[in-house]
């Protein structure tokens, strides 16, 4: 399974088209196959090569409408927070081994806290987490205006007054034509309307992954302590890795003077210029970093954190 944000970033890197990138995101986000096909057809109409590029990836790996609920509608990874978390340890200037041990201990503490919290709620008799129950209550309120009409073979037609749309619910198959029920494995508005009509408990249609018992079992994993470094076995059969030999670009002499890194003021001015011409709603920080690297023709990775701070300062000013 791919992160939808990463797919869109890779796509934009290849085709440099914000409009097409937005279509890719919409295609990956929609839960309805008809809408997915519509977005894909629009992409093909605008750029057939872009459609071919997308077709190299199986649709279930990046499109919600085709993943059969494998990801419970979780389409992206919060990579920025993940990297920021790792960088916070790296900034301590510790050796790699010490950093790895700190990360392990942080993860162990996180699981211990989650175990204590979920255990306490299970012992109180709670079945589901508060966010799950809050969401269910909100959807039940929103489902009140819907009208339910029984059809044959356990099917129900659900409509909303003054709206032309209609949805078909089949509780025995855990399905609704809106697609939300299958993807999230959690009752949608239309399923809740049917449950209210039949006077049955909708919690029976909430997947086990949302239960506190499952949450408790997830955090109950045992963490074996990491032995002292001196007790680690000697590596055998592992080749020694050396830094790669970086050849100079074609037509550039090894004696050529290295490029001078841009100053903070030059970077800040370049960031302002870039932010003026991009769509702030769809442009990721990684896109801005790439444009800066191309402008100055230099690797800016070592200054990534300070550049991100500059970008955030400009956006908030």
Coordinates of C-alpha atoms in Angstrom, one line a residue:
X1 CA 0.0 0.0 0.0
X2 CA 1.3 3.5 -0.9
X3 CA 0.8 6.8 0.9
X4 CA -1.4 8.9 -1.4
X5 CA 0.6 12.0 -0.6
X6 CA 3.8 10.3 -1.8
X7 CA 2.2 9.1 -5.0
X8 CA 1.0 12.7 -5.7
X9 CA 4.5 14.1 -5.0
X10 CA 6.2 11.6 -7.3
X11 CA 3.6 12.3 -10.0
X12 CA 4.2 16.1 -9.7
X13 CA 7.9 15.5 -9.8
X14 CA 7.5 13.7 -13.2
X15 CA 4.8 15.9 -14.8
X16 CA 5.1 19.3 -13.1
X17 CA 1.3 19.9 -13.4
X18 CA -0.7 21.1 -10.3
X19 CA -4.0 20.5 -11.9
X20 CA -3.2 16.9 -12.8
X21 CA -1.7 16.3 -9.4
X22 CA -5.0 17.5 -7.8
X23 CA -6.9 15.0 -10.0
X24 CA -4.7 12.2 -8.9
X25 CA -5.4 13.1 -5.3
X26 CA -9.1 13.2 -5.9
X27 CA -9.0 9.9 -7.7
X28 CA -7.1 8.3 -4.8
X29 CA -9.4 9.8 -2.2
X30 CA -12.8 9.0 -3.5
X31 CA -14.7 5.9 -2.2
X32 CA -16.8 5.6 -5.4
X33 CA -15.5 3.7 -8.4
X34 CA -17.6 5.8 -10.8
X35 CA -15.9 9.0 -9.5
X36 CA -12.5 7.3 -9.7
X37 CA -13.1 6.3 -13.3
X38 CA -14.2 9.9 -14.1
X39 CA -11.0 11.4 -12.6
X40 CA -8.8 8.8 -14.4
X41 CA -10.5 9.6 -17.7
X42 CA -10.0 13.3 -17.2
X43 CA -6.3 12.7 -16.5
X44 CA -6.0 10.6 -19.7
X45 CA -7.7 13.3 -21.7
X46 CA -5.3 15.9 -20.5
X47 CA -2.1 13.8 -20.7
X48 CA -2.1 10.2 -21.9
X49 CA 1.4 9.7 -20.5
X50 CA 0.3 10.7 -17.1
X51 CA -2.4 8.0 -17.2
X52 CA 0.2 5.4 -18.3
X53 CA 2.4 6.4 -15.4
X54 CA -0.4 5.8 -12.9
X55 CA -1.4 2.5 -14.5
X56 CA 2.0 1.0 -13.6
X57 CA 0.7 0.9 -10.0
X58 CA -2.0 -1.6 -9.1
X59 CA -5.1 0.5 -8.3
X60 CA -5.7 -1.2 -4.9
X61 CA -2.3 0.0 -3.7
X62 CA -3.2 3.7 -3.9
X63 CA -6.9 4.2 -4.7
X64 CA -9.5 4.0 -1.9
X65 CA -12.2 3.0 -4.3
X66 CA -10.3 -0.2 -5.1
X67 CA -8.6 -1.2 -1.9
X68 CA -11.6 -3.3 -0.6
X69 CA -11.4 -1.6 2.8
X70 CA -7.9 -2.9 3.5
X71 CA -6.7 0.4 5.0
X72 CA -9.9 1.4 6.7
X73 CA -9.7 4.7 4.7
X74 CA -6.3 5.6 6.1
X75 CA -4.7 6.9 2.8
X76 CA -1.7 9.0 4.0
X77 CA 1.2 8.8 6.5
X78 CA 2.1 11.8 8.6
X79 CA 5.7 11.6 7.4
X80 CA 6.6 15.2 8.5
X81 CA 5.9 14.4 12.2
X82 CA 7.6 11.0 11.9
X83 CA 10.8 12.6 10.5
X84 CA 10.6 15.5 13.0
X85 CA 10.4 12.9 15.8
X86 CA 13.5 11.1 14.5
X87 CA 15.4 14.3 13.8
X88 CA 14.8 15.4 17.5
X89 CA 17.0 12.5 18.5
X90 CA 19.5 13.1 15.8
X91 CA 19.9 16.7 16.9
X92 CA 21.3 15.4 20.2
X93 CA 24.5 14.5 18.3
X94 CA 24.7 11.0 19.7
X95 CA 26.3 8.0 18.0
X96 CA 24.0 5.9 15.8
X97 CA 23.8 3.1 18.4
X98 CA 22.8 5.4 21.2
X99 CA 20.2 7.0 19.0
X100 CA 18.7 3.6 18.0
X101 CA 18.5 2.7 21.7
X102 CA 16.8 5.9 22.6
X103 CA 14.2 5.4 19.8
X104 CA 13.6 1.9 21.1
X105 CA 13.1 3.1 24.6
X106 CA 10.7 5.8 23.5
X107 CA 8.6 3.3 21.6
X108 CA 8.6 0.9 24.6
X109 CA 7.3 3.8 26.8
X110 CA 4.7 4.7 24.2
X111 CA 3.3 1.2 24.2
X112 CA 3.4 1.0 28.0
X113 CA 1.4 4.2 28.3
X114 CA -1.1 2.9 25.7
X115 CA -1.4 -0.4 27.5
X116 CA -2.2 1.2 30.9
X117 CA -4.7 3.6 29.3
X118 CA -6.6 0.9 27.3
X119 CA -6.5 -1.6 30.2
X120 CA -8.1 0.9 32.6
X121 CA -10.9 1.6 30.1
X122 CA -11.5 -2.1 29.5
X123 CA -11.7 -2.7 33.2
X124 CA -14.4 0.1 33.5
X125 CA -16.5 -1.9 31.0
X126 CA -16.0 0.4 28.0
X127 CA -16.3 -1.3 24.6
X128 CA -15.1 1.4 22.3
X129 CA -12.9 4.5 22.4
X130 CA -14.4 7.9 23.0
X131 CA -13.7 9.1 19.5
X132 CA -15.5 6.1 18.0
X133 CA -18.6 6.7 20.2
X134 CA -18.5 10.4 19.5
X135 CA -18.4 9.8 15.8
X136 CA -21.2 7.2 16.0
X137 CA -23.4 9.7 18.0
X138 CA -22.8 12.5 15.4
X139 CA -23.7 10.2 12.5
X140 CA -26.8 9.0 14.2
X141 CA -27.9 12.6 14.6
X142 CA -27.2 13.4 11.0
X143 CA -29.1 10.3 9.8
X144 CA -32.4 11.4 11.4
X145 CA -33.8 13.2 8.3
X146 CA -33.2 10.2 6.0
X147 CA -36.2 8.1 4.8
X148 CA -35.9 4.3 4.6
X149 CA -37.9 2.1 2.2
X150 CA -37.6 -1.7 2.5
X151 CA -37.0 -3.5 -0.8
X152 CA -36.8 -7.2 -1.6
X153 CA -34.1 -9.6 -0.5
X154 CA -33.0 -7.6 2.6
X155 CA -32.3 -4.5 0.6
X156 CA -33.2 -1.0 1.8
X157 CA -33.4 2.2 -0.2
X158 CA -32.3 5.3 1.8
X159 CA -33.1 8.8 0.6
X160 CA -32.9 12.3 2.0
X161 CA -35.8 14.8 1.6
X162 CA -35.3 17.4 -1.1
X163 CA -32.3 15.4 -2.5
X164 CA -32.3 13.3 -5.6
X165 CA -29.6 10.9 -4.4
X166 CA -30.5 7.5 -3.1
X167 CA -28.5 4.7 -1.6
X168 CA -29.0 1.0 -1.3
X169 CA -28.1 -0.7 2.0
X170 CA -27.7 -4.5 2.5
X171 CA -26.9 -5.2 6.2
X172 CA -26.2 -8.9 5.6
X173 CA -23.4 -8.0 3.2
X174 CA -22.2 -5.0 5.2
X175 CA -22.6 -2.8 2.2
X176 CA -23.9 0.5 1.1
X177 CA -23.7 2.0 -2.3
X178 CA -22.0 5.1 -0.9
X179 CA -19.0 2.9 -0.3
X180 CA -18.2 4.3 3.2
X181 CA -19.5 1.2 5.1
X182 CA -17.3 -1.2 3.2
X183 CA -14.2 1.0 3.3
X184 CA -14.3 2.1 7.0
X185 CA -16.1 -1.0 8.3
X186 CA -18.1 1.4 10.3
X187 CA -21.8 2.3 9.9
X188 CA -22.4 5.2 7.5
X189 CA -25.4 7.5 7.7
X190 CA -27.5 5.3 5.6
X191 CA -26.8 2.1 7.6
X192 CA -27.6 4.0 10.8
X193 CA -30.9 5.1 9.3
X194 CA -31.8 1.5 8.5
X195 CA -30.8 0.4 12.0
X196 CA -33.0 3.0 13.5
X197 CA -35.9 1.9 11.2
X198 CA -35.4 -1.7 12.3
X199 CA -34.8 -0.8 16.0
X200 CA -31.5 -2.8 16.1
X201 CA -28.2 -2.0 17.7
X202 CA -25.8 -0.5 15.1
X203 CA -22.7 -1.5 17.2
X204 CA -22.9 -5.0 15.8
X205 CA -21.8 -3.4 12.5
X206 CA -18.7 -1.8 14.0
X207 CA -15.6 -3.7 13.0
X208 CA -13.5 -5.3 15.8
X209 CA -10.5 -3.1 15.0
X210 CA -12.4 -0.2 16.7
X211 CA -12.9 -2.0 20.0
X212 CA -11.0 -1.3 23.2
X213 CA -10.2 -5.0 23.5
X214 CA -8.3 -4.9 20.2
X215 CA -6.5 -1.7 21.2
X216 CA -5.5 -3.3 24.5
X217 CA -4.1 -6.4 22.7
X218 CA -2.2 -4.2 20.3
X219 CA -0.3 -2.4 23.1
X220 CA 0.2 -5.7 25.0
X221 CA 3.1 -6.6 22.8
X222 CA 6.2 -7.7 24.8
X223 CA 9.4 -5.7 24.4
X224 CA 12.5 -7.7 25.1
X225 CA 15.3 -5.5 26.6
X226 CA 18.1 -4.7 24.2
X227 CA 21.4 -6.3 25.6
X228 CA 24.5 -4.2 26.2
X229 CA 26.5 -3.4 23.1
X230 CA 29.3 -5.6 24.4
X231 CA 27.0 -8.6 24.4
X232 CA 26.0 -8.1 20.7
X233 CA 27.3 -10.9 18.5
X234 CA 30.1 -10.2 16.0
X235 CA 28.8 -9.7 12.5
X236 CA 30.0 -12.2 10.1
X237 CA 29.7 -12.3 6.3
X238 CA 28.7 -8.7 6.2
X239 CA 30.7 -6.7 3.6
X240 CA 32.4 -3.4 4.6
X241 CA 30.6 -0.5 3.1
X242 CA 32.6 2.5 1.9
X243 CA 31.3 5.9 0.8
X244 CA 30.4 6.0 -2.9
X245 CA 32.8 7.6 -5.3
X246 CA 31.0 10.7 -6.7
X247 CA 32.2 11.6 -10.1
X248 CA 32.1 15.3 -11.3
X249 CA 29.3 16.2 -13.8
X250 CA 30.2 16.0 -17.5
X251 CA 32.3 18.8 -18.8
X252 CA 33.1 19.9 -15.3
X253 CA 36.8 19.8 -14.2
X254 CA 37.6 18.4 -10.8
X255 CA 39.5 21.6 -10.2
X256 CA 36.4 23.8 -10.7
X257 CA 35.6 25.9 -7.7
X258 CA 32.7 24.4 -5.6
X259 CA 29.5 26.2 -5.5
X260 CA 29.1 28.6 -2.6
X261 CA 26.0 27.7 -0.6
X262 CA 23.3 30.4 -0.6
X263 CA 23.0 32.7 2.4
X264 CA 19.9 32.7 4.7
X265 CA 18.8 35.9 3.1
X266 CA 19.1 34.5 -0.4
X267 CA 17.2 31.4 0.6
X268 CA 14.4 33.5 2.2
X269 CA 14.1 35.7 -0.9
X270 CA 13.9 32.6 -3.1
X271 CA 11.2 31.0 -0.9
X272 CA 9.1 34.2 -1.1
X273 CA 9.4 34.1 -4.9
X274 CA 8.4 30.4 -5.0
X275 CA 5.4 30.9 -2.7
X276 CA 4.1 33.6 -4.9
X277 CA 3.7 31.3 -7.9
X278 CA 2.6 28.0 -6.4
X279 CA -0.8 26.8 -5.1
X280 CA -0.4 26.9 -1.4
X281 CA -3.2 24.5 -0.8
X282 CA -1.6 21.7 -2.8
X283 CA 2.1 22.4 -2.7
X284 CA 4.0 20.3 -0.1
X285 CA 7.2 21.6 1.6
X286 CA 9.1 18.9 -0.3
X287 CA 8.1 20.6 -3.5
X288 CA 9.5 23.9 -2.3
X289 CA 12.7 22.2 -1.2
X290 CA 13.1 20.7 -4.7
X291 CA 12.6 24.0 -6.4
X292 CA 15.2 25.6 -4.2
X293 CA 17.7 22.8 -4.9
X294 CA 17.1 23.3 -8.6
X295 CA 17.5 27.1 -8.4
X296 CA 20.8 27.0 -6.5
X297 CA 22.0 23.8 -8.1
X298 CA 23.3 22.5 -4.7
X299 CA 22.3 19.9 -2.2
X300 CA 20.3 21.6 0.5
X301 CA 19.6 18.5 2.6
X302 CA 21.8 19.6 5.5
X303 CA 19.8 22.8 5.9
X304 CA 16.4 21.1 5.5
X305 CA 15.2 21.9 9.1
X306 CA 16.1 25.6 8.9
X307 CA 14.5 25.9 5.4
X308 CA 11.3 24.3 6.7
X309 CA 11.3 26.9 9.5
X310 CA 11.7 29.7 6.9
X311 CA 8.8 28.4 4.8
X312 CA 6.5 28.1 7.8
X313 CA 7.5 31.6 8.9
X314 CA 6.6 33.0 5.5
X315 CA 3.3 31.2 5.4
X316 CA 2.3 32.5 8.8
X317 CA 3.4 36.1 8.1

